[in-house]
Coordinates of C-alpha atoms and ligand atoms in Angstrom, one line a residue:
X653 CA 125.6 48.4 55.2
X654 CA 126.6 51.1 52.4
X655 CA 125.5 54.4 51.9
X656 CA 123.1 52.9 49.0
X657 CA 121.4 50.4 51.3
X658 CA 120.6 53.3 54.2
X659 CA 119.0 55.6 51.9
X660 CA 117.0 52.6 50.5
X661 CA 116.3 51.5 53.8
X662 CA 115.3 54.2 55.9
X663 CA 114.9 57.4 53.4
X664 CA 113.0 55.9 50.0
X665 CA 109.4 55.7 49.8
X666 CA 107.2 56.2 47.0
X667 CA 107.1 59.4 45.8
X668 CA 102.6 60.2 45.7
X669 CA 102.0 64.0 45.7
X670 CA 105.8 64.3 43.9
X671 CA 106.6 63.1 40.2
X672 CA 109.5 61.6 41.2
X673 CA 111.1 61.2 44.5
X674 CA 114.1 59.2 45.9
X675 CA 117.1 58.0 43.3
X676 CA 117.5 60.2 40.5
X677 CA 120.0 62.8 40.7
X678 CA 116.8 65.5 41.0
X679 CA 113.5 64.7 43.0
X680 CA 110.7 66.9 40.4
X681 CA 108.0 68.8 42.3
X682 CA 104.9 69.5 40.7
X683 CA 103.2 73.5 42.2
X684 CA 100.0 73.5 41.8
X685 CA 99.4 76.2 39.0
X686 CA 98.8 79.4 40.2
X687 CA 100.8 79.3 44.0
X688 CA 104.6 80.3 44.5
X689 CA 106.8 77.9 45.9
X690 CA 108.1 78.4 49.6
X691 CA 111.7 77.2 50.1
X692 CA 113.1 77.0 54.2
X693 CA 116.6 75.1 55.2
X694 CA 116.9 75.4 59.2
X695 CA 120.1 72.8 60.4
X696 CA 120.1 70.9 63.8
X697 CA 124.3 70.1 65.2
X698 CA 124.8 68.1 68.1
X699 CA 125.6 69.8 70.9
X700 CA 124.4 73.2 69.9
X701 CA 120.6 72.3 68.8
X702 CA 120.7 68.8 70.9
X703 CA 122.1 66.5 73.3
X704 CA 123.9 64.1 71.3
X705 CA 121.4 61.2 73.9
X706 CA 118.4 62.7 72.5
X707 CA 116.1 60.4 71.7
X708 CA 116.6 60.2 67.9
X709 CA 112.8 59.5 67.4
X710 CA 112.0 63.1 69.0
X711 CA 115.3 64.3 66.8
X712 CA 113.6 63.2 63.9
X713 CA 110.1 64.6 64.5
X714 CA 112.1 68.3 66.0
X715 CA 114.5 68.4 62.7
X716 CA 111.1 68.4 60.2
X717 CA 109.4 70.2 63.0
X718 CA 111.2 73.2 62.8
X719 CA 111.5 73.3 59.3
X720 CA 107.5 73.4 58.9
X721 CA 107.7 75.7 61.6
X722 CA 108.8 78.3 58.9
X723 CA 106.6 77.3 56.4
X724 CA 103.3 78.3 58.6
X725 CA 105.2 81.4 59.5
X726 CA 104.8 82.3 55.6
X727 CA 101.3 80.6 55.3
X728 CA 102.4 78.1 53.6
X729 CA 101.2 74.7 52.8
X730 CA 103.4 71.8 52.8
X731 CA 105.0 69.9 50.1
X732 CA 108.0 68.2 50.1
X733 CA 111.7 68.7 51.8
X734 CA 114.9 67.3 51.4
X735 CA 117.0 65.9 54.3
X736 CA 121.0 66.3 54.0
X737 CA 122.6 63.8 56.7
X738 CA 125.9 63.5 58.4
X739 CA 126.3 60.9 60.5
X740 CA 129.7 59.3 62.5
X741 CA 128.2 55.6 61.9
X742 CA 125.4 53.8 60.3
X743 CA 124.1 52.7 63.4
X744 CA 120.3 50.5 62.5
X745 CA 118.6 51.4 65.6
X746 CA 118.9 54.8 65.9
X747 CA 118.4 55.3 62.2
X748 CA 114.9 53.1 62.2
X749 CA 114.1 55.7 65.5
X750 CA 114.9 58.8 63.5
X751 CA 113.3 58.0 60.2
X752 CA 110.1 56.8 62.2
X753 CA 109.9 59.8 63.8
X754 CA 110.8 61.9 61.2
X755 CA 108.0 60.1 59.2
X756 CA 105.7 60.7 61.1
X757 CA 105.8 63.8 61.3
X758 CA 105.9 64.3 57.8
X759 CA 102.8 62.3 56.9
X760 CA 100.9 64.7 59.4
X761 CA 101.0 67.0 57.4
X762 CA 101.1 65.6 53.9
X763 CA 105.2 66.5 53.5
X764 CA 107.2 63.7 51.5
X765 CA 110.6 63.0 51.1
X766 CA 112.1 63.5 48.5
X767 CA 115.6 64.0 48.0
X768 CA 118.6 64.4 50.4
X769 CA 122.6 63.5 51.0
X770 CA 124.4 61.6 53.0
X771 CA 127.3 61.5 54.3
X772 CA 130.1 60.1 56.7
X773 CA 130.7 62.8 59.8
X774 CA 129.7 64.8 63.1
X775 CA 125.8 64.1 63.3
X776 CA 124.6 66.9 61.4
X777 CA 120.4 67.0 59.9
X778 CA 120.1 70.0 57.6
X779 CA 115.9 69.8 56.1
X780 CA 115.1 71.6 53.5
X781 CA 111.2 72.5 52.8
X782 CA 109.1 73.2 49.8
X783 CA 106.1 74.5 50.4
X784 CA 103.2 76.7 48.1
X785 CA 101.1 80.0 48.7
X786 CA 98.6 81.2 46.5
X787 CA 98.6 84.2 43.9
X788 CA 95.2 86.3 44.3
X789 CA 94.6 88.4 41.2
X790 CA 98.6 88.3 41.2
X791 CA 99.2 89.2 44.8
X792 CA 101.5 86.3 47.2
X793 CA 99.2 85.4 50.1
X794 CA 102.4 84.6 51.8
X795 CA 102.8 86.0 55.3
X796 CA 106.0 88.3 55.6
X797 CA 108.0 90.3 58.2
X798 CA 107.4 93.9 57.2
X799 CA 103.2 94.0 57.1
X800 CA 102.5 95.8 60.7
X801 CA 101.1 99.0 61.0
X802 CA 100.8 101.2 64.0
X803 CA 97.7 100.2 65.9
X804 CA 97.9 96.2 64.6
X805 CA 97.6 94.2 67.9
X806 CA 100.5 91.6 68.4
X807 CA 99.0 87.8 69.3
X808 CA 101.3 84.4 69.5
X809 CA 100.3 81.3 69.4
X810 CA 100.0 78.1 71.9
X811 CA 101.9 78.7 74.2
X812 CA 106.0 80.4 75.2
X813 CA 108.7 79.4 77.9
X814 CA 108.1 75.3 78.5
X815 CA 110.9 74.4 75.9
X816 CA 113.6 76.7 77.9
X817 CA 112.5 75.6 81.3
X818 CA 113.3 72.3 80.5
X819 CA 116.5 73.2 78.8
X820 CA 117.1 74.7 82.0
X821 CA 116.2 71.7 83.7
X822 CA 118.0 69.6 82.0
X823 CA 121.8 71.5 82.7
X824 CA 121.2 71.3 86.2
X825 CA 120.2 74.6 86.6
X826 CA 116.8 74.6 88.1
X827 CA 114.8 71.5 89.7
X828 CA 111.5 71.1 88.6
X829 CA 108.8 67.7 89.7
X830 CA 108.8 64.9 87.7
X831 CA 105.2 65.1 85.7
X832 CA 105.9 69.2 84.7
X833 CA 109.6 68.3 83.2
X834 CA 107.8 65.4 81.2
X835 CA 105.4 68.1 79.8
X836 CA 107.9 70.9 79.6
X837 CA 110.6 68.1 78.0
X838 CA 108.2 67.5 75.3
X839 CA 108.0 71.4 73.9
X840 CA 111.5 71.3 73.6
X841 CA 112.0 67.7 71.6
X842 CA 108.9 67.9 70.4
X843 CA 107.8 70.9 69.2
X844 CA 104.7 71.5 67.2
X845 CA 104.7 73.8 63.9
X846 CA 101.4 75.8 63.9
X847 CA 101.3 74.6 59.9
X848 CA 96.7 75.3 59.9
X849 CA 97.0 78.4 62.0
X850 CA 99.5 79.6 60.1
X851 CA 97.6 79.2 56.4
X852 CA 94.7 80.2 58.2
X853 CA 95.3 83.2 58.7
X854 CA 96.1 84.1 55.1
X855 CA 94.4 87.2 54.4
X856 CA 93.9 88.3 57.8
X857 CA 97.8 89.2 59.9
X858 CA 99.5 91.6 58.0
X859 CA 102.8 89.9 59.7
X860 CA 104.1 87.1 60.9
X861 CA 107.2 85.1 62.2
X862 CA 107.5 82.2 64.4
X863 CA 109.5 82.4 67.3
X864 CA 112.7 80.2 67.4
X865 CA 115.2 82.0 68.9
X866 CA 112.8 83.6 71.5
X867 CA 110.2 86.3 71.6
X868 CA 111.5 89.8 72.2
X869 CA 114.3 88.7 69.7
X870 CA 112.2 87.4 67.1
X871 CA 109.7 90.1 67.5
X872 CA 112.5 92.7 66.8
X873 CA 112.7 91.3 63.8
X874 CA 108.8 92.2 62.4
X875 CA 109.8 95.7 63.9
X876 CA 112.7 96.4 61.7
X877 CA 111.1 94.6 58.6
X878 CA 108.0 96.9 59.2
X879 CA 109.6 100.2 60.3
X880 CA 107.2 100.4 63.9
X881 CA 108.2 99.6 67.3
X882 CA 105.7 97.7 70.2
X883 CA 104.3 97.9 73.8
X884 CA 103.8 94.1 74.8
X885 CA 102.1 93.6 78.3
X886 CA 104.4 90.8 80.6
X887 CA 101.5 90.0 82.5
X888 CA 99.9 88.5 79.6
X889 CA 102.7 86.8 78.3
X890 CA 103.3 85.4 81.8
X891 CA 100.5 83.2 81.7
X892 CA 101.2 81.6 78.3
X893 CA 103.9 79.3 80.3
X894 CA 102.2 76.4 80.3
X895 CA 104.0 74.9 83.5
X896 CA 101.7 77.2 85.6
X897 CA 98.7 75.5 84.7
X898 CA 100.3 72.3 85.7
X899 CA 98.6 70.2 88.7
X900 CA 102.4 70.4 90.0
X901 CA 102.7 74.0 89.9
X902 CA 103.1 76.0 92.8
X903 CA 104.0 79.6 93.6
X904 CA 107.1 80.1 94.6
X905 CA 108.6 76.9 92.6
X906 CA 110.2 79.0 89.4
X907 CA 110.9 83.0 90.4
X908 CA 108.7 85.2 88.7
X909 CA 111.9 86.6 87.0
X910 CA 112.7 82.9 84.8
X911 CA 109.5 82.3 84.6
X912 CA 109.5 85.7 82.6
X913 CA 112.8 85.4 81.5
X914 CA 112.1 82.0 79.7
X915 CA 108.8 83.6 78.1
X916 CA 110.1 86.5 76.5
X917 CA 113.8 85.2 75.6
X918 CA 113.0 81.6 75.7
X919 CA 113.2 80.3 72.0
X920 CA 112.5 77.1 71.2
X921 CA 109.1 77.6 70.9
X922 CA 108.2 77.4 67.2
X923 CA 105.0 79.5 67.8
X924 CA 103.9 82.0 65.7
X925 CA 104.0 85.3 66.7
X926 CA 101.2 87.7 63.7
X927 CA 100.1 91.7 63.8
X928 CA 96.6 91.8 62.5
X929 CA 94.4 95.0 62.8
X930 CA 91.8 95.8 65.2
X931 CA 88.7 95.3 63.1
X932 CA 90.5 91.8 62.5
X933 CA 89.6 90.5 66.0
X934 CA 87.1 87.7 64.9
X935 CA 89.0 86.8 61.9
X936 CA 91.6 86.5 64.1
X937 CA 89.5 83.9 66.3
X938 CA 88.5 82.0 63.5
X939 CA 91.5 81.3 62.5
X940 CA 92.6 80.2 65.9
X941 CA 89.6 78.3 66.1
X942 CA 89.6 76.7 62.4
X943 CA 93.2 75.7 63.2
X944 CA 92.3 74.6 66.5
X945 CA 95.4 76.3 68.1
X946 CA 94.6 78.8 70.8
X947 CA 96.3 82.7 70.0
X948 CA 96.7 85.7 72.6
X949 CA 96.8 89.0 72.5
X950 CA 99.9 90.7 74.0
X951 CA 100.2 93.9 72.8
X952 CA 100.3 96.3 70.3
X953 CA 102.2 98.1 67.4
X954 CA 103.0 101.9 67.5
X955 CA 104.6 104.0 65.5
X956 CA 107.3 105.0 68.3
X957 CA 110.6 102.7 67.2
X958 CA 111.7 99.8 69.9
X959 CA 109.7 97.3 72.2
X960 CA 108.9 98.4 75.3
X961 CA 107.1 96.4 77.6
X962 CA 104.4 97.1 80.4
X963 CA 102.9 95.1 83.7
X964 CA 99.4 94.8 84.2
X965 CA 98.7 98.0 85.2
X966 CA 100.4 99.6 82.0
X967 CA 103.1 100.8 84.0
X968 CA 106.6 100.9 81.8
X969 CA 108.7 98.3 83.1
X970 CA 112.3 99.7 81.8
X971 CA 115.2 98.3 83.7
X972 CA 113.8 94.8 83.2
X973 CA 113.3 95.1 79.6
X974 CA 117.2 96.1 79.7
X975 CA 118.0 93.3 81.9
X976 CA 116.3 90.6 79.0
X977 CA 118.1 92.5 76.1
X978 CA 120.7 90.7 76.4
X979 CA 119.1 87.0 76.2
X980 CA 117.5 88.0 73.2
Ligands
ADP1768 P1 124.0 62.0 44.1 O1 125.7 61.6 44.2 O2 123.8 62.0 42.3 O3 124.3 63.8 44.4 P2 123.4 60.3 46.1 O4 124.3 59.6 45.2 O5 123.4 61.5 46.8 O6 123.0 61.3 44.7 O7 121.9 59.7 46.5 C1 121.2 59.0 45.9 C2 119.8 59.7 45.4 O8 119.2 59.7 47.5 C3 119.6 61.0 45.1 O9 118.0 60.6 44.8 C4 119.3 61.6 46.9 O10 118.4 62.7 46.7 C5 118.5 60.1 47.5 N1 119.2 60.5 49.2 C6 120.7 60.8 49.7 N2 120.6 61.2 50.7 C7 119.7 60.8 51.4 C8 118.5 61.0 52.7 N3 119.1 61.2 53.8 N4 117.2 61.3 52.3 C9 116.9 60.9 50.9 N5 116.9 61.1 50.4 C10 118.6 60.6 49.6
MG1769 MG1 125.9 62.3 46.9

């Protein structure tokens, strides 16, 4: 199978939203008048971002999911994407599974594959997504990292830390009951981009970003861009580990230190972290309901720079923070 047969067979589908899709030198997009284009790229490299033997259907899902997550963080509605693919060989079973996982997620979000590039080489997947955000009265409605203000609440969507738990289990660093591992592994391999929540937070959140590298490290980007600091309640954060609610969870299964590490510094969660003033609490809950995505208030933005952790009693965890710092 040659390069062009491969593209034709696995990646070319009739364009519906784009003016021109796969097959010419450029694709042509038709952005809605009165919107800005939001654009983001993410690359997945074998053995760095995924294991070589990962199920290709979940890999197709994840390659697009991590990109859609960036659109979600900006409050953008997905439009289209391109796919640059380096493949060691044209393995038809692999391609069929990969493209089915990819298109299932693409279709769920009305996001169209409009072009790309295909070459032979070590497995490497690079997707660029295009989305749009409205401009109202000359002002972009995109959510940025720079808008957090002292007094704002800090929220995260969904659950945190389970992807890292699965990663540690797959590496043999810890042992999980099979059903619990399966649940955590789905979080690692098939993250859910919070696309509807991101759009519902336009005009509500003051700052937002998606969590790819771990809560503590990623949140610092909002703090830096906004010129503020924050305090997070670790007891609330701990409750975000979905594994703790699993039927096979037992106290002592995973040391609390490890749980905290997964939640605070785990990475690969692809949840949204965002800020909003206390006056917007009802609006935040409405956005959560409208997008059927749970959100949890985990802290507060402060004038004092830096990120502080407290326990349920409000006691500062200074020693622990520095030990988490190097995971970030
Ligand atoms: P060019 O040589 O002009 O860069 P190519 O020969 O690489 O174009 O690709 C031919 C067409 O197939 C183009 O429209 C390109 O966007 C598309 N294409 C190539 N690889 C992929 C892919 N992996 N997924 C989707 N479209 C692809
Ligand atoms: Mg080419």
